[in-house]
PDB file of C-alpha atoms in Angstrom:
ATOM      1  CA  MET A 648       6.597  17.952  40.924  1.00 46.00           C
ATOM      2  CA  PRO A 649       7.750  19.762  37.721  1.00 48.00           C
ATOM      3  CA  GLN A 650       4.092  20.296  36.845  1.00 55.00           C
ATOM      4  CA  LEU A 651       3.425  21.775  40.301  1.00 54.00           C
ATOM      5  CA  ILE A 652       6.271  24.250  39.835  1.00 52.00           C
ATOM      6  CA  LEU A 653       4.919  25.159  36.398  1.00 55.00           C
ATOM      7  CA  TYR A 654       1.449  25.841  37.766  1.00 57.00           C
ATOM      8  CA  LEU A 655       2.869  27.924  40.636  1.00 57.00           C
ATOM      9  CA  LEU A 656       5.029  29.974  38.286  1.00 54.00           C
ATOM     10  CA  LEU A 657       2.031  30.634  36.080  1.00 60.00           C
ATOM     11  CA  GLY A 658       0.043  31.710  39.118  1.00 61.00           C
ATOM     12  CA  ILE A 659       2.813  34.005  40.341  1.00 62.00           C
ATOM     13  CA  PHE A 660       3.128  35.499  36.875  1.00 60.00           C
ATOM     14  CA  PHE A 661      -0.537  36.434  36.756  1.00 65.00           C
ATOM     15  CA  VAL A 662      -0.353  37.774  40.311  1.00 62.00           C
ATOM     16  CA  LEU A 663       2.693  39.922  39.580  1.00 59.00           C
ATOM     17  CA  ASN A 664       1.056  41.208  36.448  1.00 62.00           C
ATOM     18  CA  ALA A 665      -1.992  42.250  38.447  1.00 64.00           C
ATOM     19  CA  LEU A 666       0.254  43.673  41.172  1.00 61.00           C
ATOM     20  CA  VAL A 667       2.137  45.886  38.737  1.00 55.00           C
ATOM     21  CA  LYS A 668      -1.090  47.297  37.383  1.00 62.00           C
ATOM     22  CA  CYS A 669      -2.381  48.001  40.874  1.00 59.00           C
ATOM     23  CA  LEU A 670       0.850  49.681  41.977  1.00 57.00           C
ATOM     24  CA  VAL A 671       0.764  51.937  39.007  1.00 54.00           C
ATOM     25  CA  LYS A 672      -2.707  53.024  39.887  1.00 60.00           C
ATOM     26  CA  ALA A 673      -1.795  53.357  43.601  1.00 54.00           C
ATOM     27  CA  THR A 674       1.103  55.659  42.963  1.00 54.00           C
ATOM     28  CA  GLN A 675      -1.224  57.869  41.020  1.00 56.00           C
ATOM     29  CA  SER A 676      -3.517  58.283  44.058  1.00 52.00           C
ATOM     30  CA  SER A 677      -2.680  60.314  47.185  1.00 50.00           C
ATOM     31  CA  ASN A 678      -5.429  58.709  49.294  1.00 59.00           C
ATOM     32  CA  SER A 679      -3.869  56.404  51.935  1.00 65.00           C
ATOM     33  CA  TYR A 680      -7.090  54.423  52.259  1.00 61.00           C
ATOM     34  CA  ILE A 681      -7.015  53.563  48.647  1.00 59.00           C
ATOM     35  CA  ARG A 682      -3.351  52.489  48.851  1.00 57.00           C
ATOM     36  CA  ASN A 683      -4.052  50.307  51.896  1.00 62.00           C
ATOM     37  CA  GLY A 684      -7.046  48.806  50.216  1.00 63.00           C
ATOM     38  CA  LEU A 685      -4.978  47.945  47.179  1.00 57.00           C
ATOM     39  CA  HIS A 686      -2.374  46.273  49.367  1.00 60.00           C
ATOM     40  CA  VAL A 687      -5.050  44.075  50.936  1.00 65.00           C
ATOM     41  CA  LEU A 688      -6.519  43.286  47.539  1.00 63.00           C
ATOM     42  CA  MET A 689      -3.123  42.340  46.149  1.00 63.00           C
ATOM     43  CA  GLY A 690      -2.533  40.045  49.098  1.00 66.00           C
ATOM     44  CA  LEU A 691      -5.869  38.343  48.520  1.00 64.00           C
ATOM     45  CA  VAL A 692      -5.102  37.953  44.819  1.00 64.00           C
ATOM     46  CA  ILE A 693      -1.763  36.362  45.642  1.00 65.00           C
ATOM     47  CA  ILE A 694      -3.345  33.921  48.086  1.00 67.00           C
ATOM     48  CA  PHE A 695      -6.134  33.057  45.629  1.00 65.00           C
ATOM     49  CA  SER A 696      -3.683  32.536  42.754  1.00 63.00           C
ATOM     50  CA  ILE A 697      -1.526  30.176  44.792  1.00 65.00           C
ATOM     51  CA  PHE A 698      -4.589  28.265  45.983  1.00 63.00           C
ATOM     52  CA  TYR A 699      -5.949  28.015  42.431  1.00 60.00           C
ATOM     53  CA  ALA A 700      -2.603  26.768  41.106  1.00 61.00           C
ATOM     54  CA  TRP A 701      -2.443  24.103  43.817  1.00 60.00           C
ATOM     55  CA  TYR A 702      -6.083  23.082  43.275  1.00 58.00           C
ATOM     56  CA  THR A 703      -5.569  22.794  39.517  1.00 59.00           C
ATOM     57  CA  TYR A 704      -2.477  20.665  40.022  1.00 57.00           C
ATOM     58  CA  GLN A 705      -4.327  18.379  42.411  1.00 57.00           C
ATOM     59  CA  ARG A 706      -7.120  17.876  39.858  1.00 64.00           C
ATOM     60  CA  ARG A 707      -4.950  17.490  36.790  1.00 75.00           C
ATOM     61  CA  ASP A 708      -6.013  13.833  36.418  1.00 78.00           C
ATOM     62  CA  ILE A 709      -9.698  14.816  36.453  1.00 80.00           C
ATOM     63  CA  ILE A 710      -9.039  17.393  33.738  1.00 81.00           C
ATOM     64  CA  SER A 711      -7.252  14.762  31.635  1.00 84.00           C
ATOM     65  CA  PHE A 712     -10.021  12.280  32.369  1.00 85.00           C
ATOM     66  CA  ASP A 713     -12.664  14.666  31.039  1.00 85.00           C
ATOM     67  CA  LYS A 714     -10.627  15.137  27.863  1.00 88.00           C
ATOM     68  CA  LEU A 715     -10.222  11.375  27.515  1.00 87.00           C
ATOM     69  CA  LYS A 716     -14.003  10.860  27.597  1.00 86.00           C
ATOM     70  CA  ALA A 717     -14.302  12.822  24.352  1.00 87.00           C
ATOM     71  CA  GLU A 718     -12.224  10.232  22.456  1.00 87.00           C
ATOM     72  CA  ILE A 719     -11.712   6.894  24.186  1.00 89.00           C
ATOM     73  CA  THR A 720      -9.028   4.657  22.669  1.00 90.00           C
ATOM     74  CA  ILE A 721      -6.985   1.847  24.173  1.00 90.00           C
ATOM     75  CA  GLU A 722      -3.716   3.712  23.720  1.00 90.00           C
ATOM     76  CA  LYS A 723      -5.009   6.919  25.305  1.00 90.00           C
ATOM     77  CA  CYS A 724      -6.400   4.970  28.247  1.00 90.00           C
ATOM     78  CA  GLN A 725      -3.042   3.267  28.727  1.00 91.00           C
ATOM     79  CA  ASN A 726      -1.283   6.634  28.678  1.00 89.00           C
ATOM     80  CA  PHE A 727      -3.688   7.993  31.298  1.00 89.00           C
ATOM     81  CA  ILE A 728      -2.989   5.060  33.639  1.00 90.00           C
ATOM     82  CA  ASP A 729       0.778   5.466  33.182  1.00 90.00           C
ATOM     83  CA  LYS A 730       0.579   9.181  33.843  1.00 87.00           C
ATOM     84  CA  TYR A 731      -1.818   9.065  36.803  1.00 87.00           C
ATOM     85  CA  PRO A 732      -1.325   5.663  38.472  1.00 87.00           C
ATOM     86  CA  HIS A 733      -2.960   6.821  41.731  1.00 85.00           C
ATOM     87  CA  SER A 734      -5.952   8.586  40.218  1.00 87.00           C
ATOM     88  CA  GLU A 735      -9.399   7.778  41.547  1.00 87.00           C
ATOM     89  CA  LYS A 736     -10.450   7.255  37.911  1.00 88.00           C
ATOM     90  CA  ILE A 737      -8.066   4.346  37.285  1.00 90.00           C
ATOM     91  CA  SER A 738     -10.696   1.621  37.660  1.00 91.00           C
ATOM     92  CA  GLU A 739     -13.053   3.398  35.294  1.00 91.00           C
ATOM     93  CA  VAL A 740     -10.335   3.829  32.670  1.00 90.00           C
ATOM     94  CA  ARG A 741      -9.406   0.146  33.002  1.00 92.00           C
ATOM     95  CA  ASP A 742     -13.053  -0.711  32.389  1.00 92.00           C
ATOM     96  CA  TRP A 743     -12.931   1.374  29.220  1.00 92.00           C
ATOM     97  CA  ILE A 744      -9.906  -0.590  27.999  1.00 91.00           C
ATOM     98  CA  ASN A 745     -11.655  -3.887  28.709  1.00 93.00           C
ATOM     99  CA  LYS A 746     -14.803  -2.701  26.968  1.00 93.00           C
ATOM    100  CA  GLN A 747     -12.839  -1.683  23.866  1.00 92.00           C
ATOM    101  CA  TYR A 748     -11.272  -5.148  23.639  1.00 92.00           C
ATOM    102  CA  GLU A 749     -14.587  -6.877  24.383  1.00 93.00           C
ATOM    103  CA  ASN A 750     -16.482  -4.957  21.705  1.00 93.00           C
ATOM    104  CA  GLU A 751     -13.848  -5.618  19.066  1.00 92.00           C
ATOM    105  CA  LEU A 752     -13.620  -9.302  19.972  1.00 92.00           C
ATOM    106  CA  ARG A 753     -17.422  -9.629  19.924  1.00 92.00           C
ATOM    107  CA  ALA A 754     -17.464  -8.227  16.387  1.00 93.00           C
ATOM    108  CA  ALA A 755     -14.901 -10.850  15.299  1.00 91.00           C
ATOM    109  CA  ASN A 756     -17.450 -13.591  14.567  1.00 87.00           C
ATOM    110  CA  ASP A 757     -15.612 -15.654  11.945  1.00 91.00           C
ATOM    111  CA  SER A 758     -12.183 -17.164  11.409  1.00 91.00           C
ATOM    112  CA  LEU A 759     -10.937 -14.310   9.214  1.00 92.00           C
ATOM    113  CA  SER A 760     -11.869 -11.506  11.634  1.00 93.00           C
ATOM    114  CA  LEU A 761     -10.509 -13.508  14.587  1.00 93.00           C
ATOM    115  CA  SER A 762      -7.205 -13.970  12.753  1.00 93.00           C
ATOM    116  CA  LEU A 763      -7.058 -10.233  12.030  1.00 93.00           C
ATOM    117  CA  PHE A 764      -7.742  -9.459  15.713  1.00 92.00           C
ATOM    118  CA  ILE A 765      -4.927 -11.765  16.811  1.00 93.00           C
ATOM    119  CA  ASP A 766      -2.475 -10.366  14.242  1.00 92.00           C
ATOM    120  CA  LYS A 767      -3.331  -6.783  15.190  1.00 90.00           C
ATOM    121  CA  TYR A 768      -2.661  -7.119  18.904  1.00 90.00           C
ATOM    122  CA  SER A 769      -0.116  -9.936  19.184  1.00 87.00           C
ATOM    123  CA  SER A 770       2.552  -8.166  17.124  1.00 82.00           C
ATOM    124  CA  ASN A 771       1.880  -4.564  18.174  1.00 83.00           C
ATOM    125  CA  TYR A 772       3.840  -3.508  21.247  1.00 83.00           C
ATOM    126  CA  ARG A 773       1.915  -0.253  21.606  1.00 86.00           C
ATOM    127  CA  PHE A 774      -0.817  -2.299  23.281  1.00 89.00           C
ATOM    128  CA  LYS A 775       0.339  -3.445  26.704  1.00 89.00           C
ATOM    129  CA  GLU A 776       0.438  -7.128  27.487  1.00 89.00           C
ATOM    130  CA  GLU A 777      -1.321  -6.818  30.843  1.00 88.00           C
ATOM    131  CA  TYR A 778      -4.481  -5.473  29.165  1.00 89.00           C
ATOM    132  CA  LYS A 779      -4.580  -7.406  25.902  1.00 91.00           C
ATOM    133  CA  HIS A 780      -3.332 -10.799  27.139  1.00 91.00           C
ATOM    134  CA  PRO A 781      -6.686 -12.239  28.325  1.00 92.00           C
ATOM    135  CA  TYR A 782      -8.447 -11.127  25.146  1.00 92.00           C
ATOM    136  CA  LEU A 783      -5.728 -12.527  22.907  1.00 92.00           C
ATOM    137  CA  ASN A 784      -6.016 -15.877  24.692  1.00 93.00           C
ATOM    138  CA  LYS A 785      -9.772 -15.771  24.288  1.00 94.00           C
ATOM    139  CA  ALA A 786      -9.484 -14.934  20.578  1.00 93.00           C
ATOM    140  CA  ILE A 787      -6.991 -17.764  20.012  1.00 93.00           C
ATOM    141  CA  LYS A 788      -9.329 -20.182  21.760  1.00 94.00           C
ATOM    142  CA  GLN A 789     -12.319 -18.986  19.713  1.00 93.00           C
ATOM    143  CA  LEU A 790     -10.337 -19.278  16.484  1.00 94.00           C
ATOM    144  CA  ASP A 791      -9.334 -22.835  17.368  1.00 94.00           C
ATOM    145  CA  GLU A 792     -12.983 -23.705  18.090  1.00 93.00           C
ATOM    146  CA  GLU A 793     -14.089 -22.050  14.832  1.00 93.00           C
ATOM    147  CA  LYS A 794     -11.527 -24.064  12.839  1.00 93.00           C
ATOM    148  CA  LYS A 795     -12.704 -27.270  14.491  1.00 94.00           C
ATOM    149  CA  ARG A 796     -16.313 -26.384  13.739  1.00 93.00           C
ATOM    150  CA  LEU A 797     -15.545 -25.662  10.064  1.00 92.00           C
ATOM    151  CA  GLU A 798     -13.521 -28.867   9.778  1.00 93.00           C
ATOM    152  CA  TYR A 799     -16.378 -30.846  11.324  1.00 94.00           C
ATOM    153  CA  GLU A 800     -18.925 -29.288   8.952  1.00 93.00           C
ATOM    154  CA  ARG A 801     -16.669 -29.969   5.962  1.00 92.00           C
ATOM    155  CA  ASN A 802     -16.261 -33.615   6.967  1.00 93.00           C
ATOM    156  CA  GLU A 803     -20.013 -33.894   7.515  1.00 93.00           C
ATOM    157  CA  ARG A 804     -20.681 -32.512   4.037  1.00 90.00           C
ATOM    158  CA  ILE A 805     -18.215 -34.974   2.537  1.00 89.00           C
ATOM    159  CA  ARG A 806     -19.787 -37.838   4.468  1.00 90.00           C
ATOM    160  CA  ARG A 807     -23.315 -36.857   3.398  1.00 87.00           C
ATOM    161  CA  GLU A 808     -22.200 -36.491  -0.225  1.00 84.00           C
ATOM    162  CA  GLN A 809     -20.600 -39.930  -0.093  1.00 86.00           C
ATOM    163  CA  VAL A 810     -23.799 -41.420   1.272  1.00 86.00           C
ATOM    164  CA  ILE A 811     -25.820 -39.694  -1.455  1.00 84.00           C
ATOM    165  CA  TRP A 812     -23.608 -40.727  -4.354  1.00 89.00           C
ATOM    166  CA  ASN A 813     -23.014 -44.297  -3.143  1.00 89.00           C
ATOM    167  CA  SER A 814     -26.536 -45.203  -4.264  1.00 90.00           C
ATOM    168  CA  GLU A 815     -27.644 -44.748  -7.874  1.00 92.00           C
ATOM    169  CA  ASP A 816     -31.225 -43.912  -6.897  1.00 92.00           C
ATOM    170  CA  ARG A 817     -30.125 -41.294  -4.367  1.00 92.00           C
ATOM    171  CA  ALA A 818     -27.508 -39.975  -6.838  1.00 93.00           C
ATOM    172  CA  TRP A 819     -30.132 -39.475  -9.549  1.00 94.00           C
ATOM    173  CA  GLN A 820     -32.575 -37.889  -7.097  1.00 93.00           C
ATOM    174  CA  THR A 821     -29.875 -35.473  -5.934  1.00 92.00           C
ATOM    175  CA  ALA A 822     -28.854 -34.563  -9.498  1.00 94.00           C
ATOM    176  CA  SER A 823     -32.497 -34.003 -10.486  1.00 94.00           C
ATOM    177  CA  GLU A 824     -33.248 -31.868  -7.425  1.00 93.00           C
ATOM    178  CA  ARG A 825     -30.161 -29.689  -7.828  1.00 92.00           C
ATOM    179  CA  GLY A 826     -30.566 -29.480 -11.611  1.00 93.00           C
ATOM    180  CA  MET A 827     -26.949 -28.493 -12.209  1.00 94.00           C
ATOM    181  CA  LEU A 828     -24.783 -29.541 -15.144  1.00 95.00           C
ATOM    182  CA  VAL A 829     -21.999 -30.839 -12.891  1.00 95.00           C
ATOM    183  CA  MET A 830     -24.493 -32.979 -10.955  1.00 94.00           C
ATOM    184  CA  PHE A 831     -25.668 -34.841 -14.068  1.00 95.00           C
ATOM    185  CA  GLN A 832     -22.070 -35.194 -15.254  1.00 95.00           C
ATOM    186  CA  ARG A 833     -21.128 -36.654 -11.863  1.00 94.00           C
ATOM    187  CA  TYR A 834     -24.013 -39.110 -12.072  1.00 95.00           C
ATOM    188  CA  LEU A 835     -22.812 -40.325 -15.474  1.00 94.00           C
ATOM    189  CA  ASN A 836     -19.206 -40.577 -14.270  1.00 94.00           C
ATOM    190  CA  LEU A 837     -20.266 -42.741 -11.344  1.00 93.00           C
ATOM    191  CA  TYR A 838     -22.917 -44.752 -13.213  1.00 94.00           C
ATOM    192  CA  PRO A 839     -22.004 -44.698 -16.938  1.00 93.00           C
ATOM    193  CA  ASN A 840     -24.491 -47.525 -17.618  1.00 93.00           C
ATOM    194  CA  GLY A 841     -27.061 -46.398 -15.073  1.00 93.00           C
ATOM    195  CA  VAL A 842     -30.810 -46.661 -15.426  1.00 94.00           C
ATOM    196  CA  HIS A 843     -31.125 -42.902 -15.920  1.00 95.00           C
ATOM    197  CA  ARG A 844     -28.309 -42.564 -18.450  1.00 95.00           C
ATOM    198  CA  PRO A 845     -30.565 -41.358 -21.358  1.00 94.00           C
ATOM    199  CA  GLU A 846     -32.256 -38.760 -19.138  1.00 95.00           C
ATOM    200  CA  ALA A 847     -28.906 -37.580 -17.777  1.00 96.00           C
ATOM    201  CA  MET A 848     -27.433 -37.180 -21.281  1.00 96.00           C
ATOM    202  CA  LYS A 849     -30.474 -35.157 -22.396  1.00 96.00           C
ATOM    203  CA  LYS A 850     -30.231 -32.936 -19.314  1.00 96.00           C
ATOM    204  CA  ILE A 851     -26.536 -32.310 -19.956  1.00 96.00           C
ATOM    205  CA  ILE A 852     -27.144 -31.289 -23.585  1.00 96.00           C
ATOM    206  CA  ASP A 853     -30.097 -29.064 -22.642  1.00 96.00           C
ATOM    207  CA  LEU A 854     -28.061 -27.312 -19.936  1.00 96.00           C
ATOM    208  CA  GLU A 855     -25.019 -26.829 -22.195  1.00 96.00           C
ATOM    209  CA  VAL A 856     -27.225 -25.282 -24.889  1.00 96.00           C
ATOM    210  CA  ALA A 857     -28.981 -23.085 -22.332  1.00 96.00           C
ATOM    211  CA  ASP A 858     -25.602 -21.830 -21.036  1.00 95.00           C
ATOM    212  CA  VAL A 859     -24.545 -20.734 -24.543  1.00 94.00           C
ATOM    213  CA  PHE A 860     -27.837 -18.919 -25.151  1.00 95.00           C
ATOM    214  CA  ARG A 861     -27.667 -17.300 -21.722  1.00 94.00           C
ATOM    215  CA  SER A 862     -24.142 -16.007 -22.362  1.00 92.00           C
ATOM    216  CA  GLY A 863     -25.126 -14.318 -25.642  1.00 91.00           C
ATOM    217  CA  ASN A 864     -21.593 -14.961 -26.914  1.00 90.00           C
ATOM    218  CA  TYR A 865     -22.261 -16.783 -30.166  1.00 91.00           C
ATOM    219  CA  GLY A 866     -22.522 -16.255 -33.900  1.00 90.00           C
ATOM    220  CA  GLN A 867     -25.309 -16.995 -36.342  1.00 91.00           C
ATOM    221  CA  LEU A 868     -25.978 -20.537 -37.546  1.00 92.00           C
ATOM    222  CA  PRO A 869     -25.615 -21.273 -41.261  1.00 92.00           C
ATOM    223  CA  SER A 870     -28.974 -21.451 -43.031  1.00 91.00           C
ATOM    224  CA  MET A 871     -30.656 -24.828 -43.468  1.00 92.00           C
ATOM    225  CA  ASP A 872     -32.113 -25.829 -46.850  1.00 92.00           C
ATOM    226  CA  LYS A 873     -35.158 -28.087 -47.020  1.00 91.00           C
ATOM    227  CA  THR A 874     -34.392 -30.539 -49.817  1.00 90.00           C
ATOM    228  CA  ARG A 875     -37.445 -32.803 -49.411  1.00 89.00           C
ATOM    229  CA  TYR A 876     -40.816 -31.828 -48.019  1.00 88.00           C
ATOM    230  CA  GLY A 877     -42.968 -33.923 -45.740  1.00 80.00           C
ATOM    231  CA  LYS A 878     -45.105 -33.834 -42.599  1.00 79.00           C
ATOM    232  CA  SER A 879     -43.752 -36.918 -40.867  1.00 86.00           C
ATOM    233  CA  THR A 880     -43.094 -37.392 -37.158  1.00 92.00           C
ATOM    234  CA  TYR A 881     -39.363 -37.431 -37.798  1.00 93.00           C
ATOM    235  CA  THR A 882     -37.074 -35.079 -39.690  1.00 95.00           C
ATOM    236  CA  THR A 883     -33.721 -35.925 -41.265  1.00 95.00           C
ATOM    237  CA  VAL A 884     -30.903 -33.379 -41.207  1.00 96.00           C
ATOM    238  CA  ALA A 885     -27.890 -33.875 -43.489  1.00 96.00           C
ATOM    239  CA  ILE A 886     -24.933 -32.132 -41.845  1.00 96.00           C
ATOM    240  CA  LYS A 887     -21.732 -31.332 -43.731  1.00 96.00           C
ATOM    241  CA  ASN A 888     -18.599 -30.341 -41.762  1.00 94.00           C
ATOM    242  CA  ASP A 889     -16.685 -28.160 -44.183  1.00 93.00           C
ATOM    243  CA  THR A 890     -13.996 -27.180 -41.639  1.00 91.00           C
ATOM    244  CA  GLN A 891     -10.569 -28.491 -40.682  1.00 90.00           C
ATOM    245  CA  TYR A 892     -11.788 -29.162 -37.139  1.00 92.00           C
ATOM    246  CA  THR A 893     -13.975 -31.709 -35.435  1.00 93.00           C
ATOM    247  CA  LEU A 894     -17.510 -30.309 -35.349  1.00 94.00           C
ATOM    248  CA  THR A 895     -19.948 -30.796 -32.474  1.00 95.00           C
ATOM    249  CA  VAL A 896     -23.613 -29.942 -32.968  1.00 96.00           C
ATOM    250  CA  LEU A 897     -26.054 -29.965 -30.041  1.00 97.00           C
ATOM    251  CA  TYR A 898     -29.810 -30.229 -30.604  1.00 97.00           C
ATOM    252  CA  SER A 899     -32.059 -29.382 -27.659  1.00 96.00           C
ATOM    253  CA  GLY A 900     -35.806 -29.787 -28.042  1.00 94.00           C
ATOM    254  CA  MET A 901     -38.278 -32.653 -28.497  1.00 91.00           C
ATOM    255  CA  GLU A 902     -35.251 -34.849 -28.025  1.00 94.00           C
ATOM    256  CA  SER A 903     -31.653 -33.883 -27.352  1.00 95.00           C
ATOM    257  CA  LYS A 904     -28.675 -35.154 -29.294  1.00 95.00           C
ATOM    258  CA  ARG A 905     -24.946 -34.520 -29.501  1.00 96.00           C
ATOM    259  CA  ILE A 906     -23.568 -35.001 -33.026  1.00 96.00           C
ATOM    260  CA  VAL A 907     -19.781 -35.186 -33.520  1.00 96.00           C
ATOM    261  CA  ILE A 908     -18.464 -35.044 -37.087  1.00 95.00           C
ATOM    262  CA  SER A 909     -14.842 -35.262 -38.189  1.00 95.00           C
ATOM    263  CA  SER A 910     -13.296 -32.583 -40.423  1.00 93.00           C
ATOM    264  CA  TYR A 911     -14.600 -32.502 -43.997  1.00 94.00           C
ATOM    265  CA  ASP A 912     -17.025 -35.308 -43.227  1.00 96.00           C
ATOM    266  CA  SER A 913     -20.832 -35.498 -43.225  1.00 95.00           C
ATOM    267  CA  GLN A 914     -23.556 -37.257 -41.260  1.00 96.00           C
ATOM    268  CA  ASN A 915     -27.321 -37.696 -41.444  1.00 96.00           C
ATOM    269  CA  VAL A 916     -29.256 -37.176 -38.211  1.00 95.00           C
ATOM    270  CA  GLN A 917     -32.856 -38.153 -37.538  1.00 95.00           C
ATOM    271  CA  LEU A 918     -34.810 -36.052 -35.006  1.00 95.00           C
ATOM    272  CA  LYS A 919     -38.392 -35.864 -33.860  1.00 94.00           C
ATOM    273  CA  SER A 920     -40.111 -33.023 -35.645  1.00 94.00           C
ATOM    274  CA  GLY A 921     -40.519 -29.891 -33.544  1.00 94.00           C
ATOM    275  CA  SER A 922     -38.728 -26.747 -32.369  1.00 95.00           C
ATOM    276  CA  TYR A 923     -35.043 -26.962 -31.470  1.00 96.00           C
ATOM    277  CA  ARG A 924     -32.309 -24.802 -30.061  1.00 96.00           C
ATOM    278  CA  ILE A 925     -29.038 -25.609 -31.808  1.00 96.00           C
ATOM    279  CA  VAL A 926     -25.409 -24.917 -30.822  1.00 96.00           C
ATOM    280  CA  ALA A 927     -22.419 -25.713 -33.034  1.00 95.00           C
ATOM    281  CA  SER A 928     -18.764 -25.599 -31.963  1.00 93.00           C
ATOM    282  CA  VAL A 929     -15.394 -26.823 -33.158  1.00 93.00           C
ATOM    283  CA  ASP A 930     -12.512 -28.347 -31.198  1.00 87.00           C
ATOM    284  CA  ASP A 931      -8.991 -26.949 -31.049  1.00 73.00           C
ATOM    285  CA  ALA A 932     -10.013 -23.552 -32.371  1.00 62.00           C
ATOM    286  CA  SER A 933     -10.015 -21.000 -29.582  1.00 72.00           C
ATOM    287  CA  LYS A 934     -10.588 -18.133 -32.007  1.00 74.00           C
ATOM    288  CA  VAL A 935     -13.685 -19.673 -33.595  1.00 84.00           C
ATOM    289  CA  LEU A 936     -16.923 -18.436 -32.057  1.00 87.00           C
ATOM    290  CA  ASN A 937     -19.739 -20.850 -31.287  1.00 91.00           C
ATOM    291  CA  SER A 938     -22.815 -20.649 -33.514  1.00 93.00           C
ATOM    292  CA  ALA A 939     -26.300 -20.851 -32.078  1.00 95.00           C
ATOM    293  CA  GLY A 940     -29.894 -20.377 -33.135  1.00 95.00           C
ATOM    294  CA  LYS A 941     -33.420 -21.807 -33.280  1.00 94.00           C
ATOM    295  CA  GLN A 942     -34.941 -23.992 -35.970  1.00 93.00           C
ATOM    296  CA  ASP A 943     -38.358 -25.592 -36.533  1.00 93.00           C
ATOM    297  CA  LEU A 944     -38.065 -29.069 -38.056  1.00 93.00           C
ATOM    298  CA  THR A 945     -41.364 -29.900 -39.777  1.00 91.00           C
ATOM    299  CA  GLY A 946     -40.563 -33.239 -41.385  1.00 91.00           C
ATOM    300  CA  GLY A 947     -38.821 -34.154 -44.614  1.00 93.00           C
ATOM    301  CA  ILE A 948     -35.081 -33.643 -45.179  1.00 94.00           C
ATOM    302  CA  TYR A 949     -32.897 -30.612 -44.412  1.00 95.00           C
ATOM    303  CA  SER A 950     -29.290 -29.995 -45.336  1.00 95.00           C
ATOM    304  CA  VAL A 951     -26.807 -27.656 -43.686  1.00 95.00           C
ATOM    305  CA  ASN A 952     -23.169 -26.894 -44.382  1.00 95.00           C
ATOM    306  CA  TYR A 953     -20.938 -25.708 -41.502  1.00 93.00           C
ATOM    307  CA  TYR A 954     -17.911 -23.648 -42.480  1.00 88.00           C
ATOM    308  CA  ILE A 955     -15.632 -20.995 -40.973  1.00 81.00           C
ATOM    309  CA  SER A 956     -15.637 -17.476 -42.329  1.00 71.00           C
ATOM    310  CA  THR A 957     -12.980 -14.921 -41.449  1.00 62.00           C
ATOM    311  CA  SER A 958     -13.957 -11.348 -40.594  1.00 56.00           C
ATOM    312  CA  ARG A 959     -11.557  -8.406 -40.429  1.00 51.00           C
ATOM    313  CA  TYR A 960     -12.096  -5.442 -38.120  1.00 44.00           C
TER     314      TYR A 960
END
C-alpha cells in the first residue's frame, strides 16, 4: 500500500505540473473553445496519469522480475520471493534458485569441493533453509560416499601392494618395472639376502649417482693419477680419504660399487675397465658439497686423494 500511494502521488504531481502549464496558456487566450478544450485535455491527462500509476503498481513484480533476469543470484531470488509472494513469477524464480544450487553442486566433483560447498551454505544464514536444505543433504551424502570410495581405493592399494611384496619374485618384478630408487630399497629391506640382491644394489647405486648428476649441485672431483700403466680387464684405484669425515664413493658404470672409507684412511678398489660416473660425499658435513664427474679406467693402477678445500666468497 505505501508503494501504491507513492505511485499515485507521483502521478498527481506530473498531472498538476501539466495542469499549471495549461492554465497559464489558457488564461492567455480569450477563445472559450480553446479554454474548454484545455479543460477536457486536462481531465484526460488526469485520468491517464491515475490509470498509469495504478497499472505500474500492479506490474511492479514484473518490472523487478525483468531486472532480476539481468543478474540472477540466490540471494536476489530470495528477496524477490519475499517481496512478491503472490507474483505469477514465483515458480520461475524458485526454479532459478534450484538451478543455481544444482549447478554449483554438480561442479563439486571431489571431496574438497563438496566440503567447501557444505561449509559455504551450512553456516551462512543469508541463504534460507527451505531452499538450501535438500542440496545440503545431497552434498553431505555425496561427500560421505566419496570418503567411502577413497577409503576403499586406499585399502585396495594397500592390499595389492601387500600381495605384490609378499612374494620375492613379484617384489623384484614390481621394483624392476617401476624403476624407482625407493622400490629397489624396499626390495632389499624385505629380502636382504634375496636372489636379486646384487642387481638391486647396482640399481640403487646407479640411481643415486644419476640423481646427483641430474641435480647439477656438485663440485669437481679431485684429479686421478695413473701410477702404473696396463691394458687389463680390471683397473685398481687407490683411494685416500684425507678428511676428518667418513667418505663414500659411488662408481656407476661397467659395474657399480659403493666404497666407504673412514677418516684419514685408504682403500684399494678393483673395477672392470671402462667408463664410470663417480660421486663422492662425506657424512656429518652438511656444508660440504658432493663431488661428481666422469672417468675412463683403462687398466693399470690409479690413485686419488680426497680432501676438503675451503672457499671464501
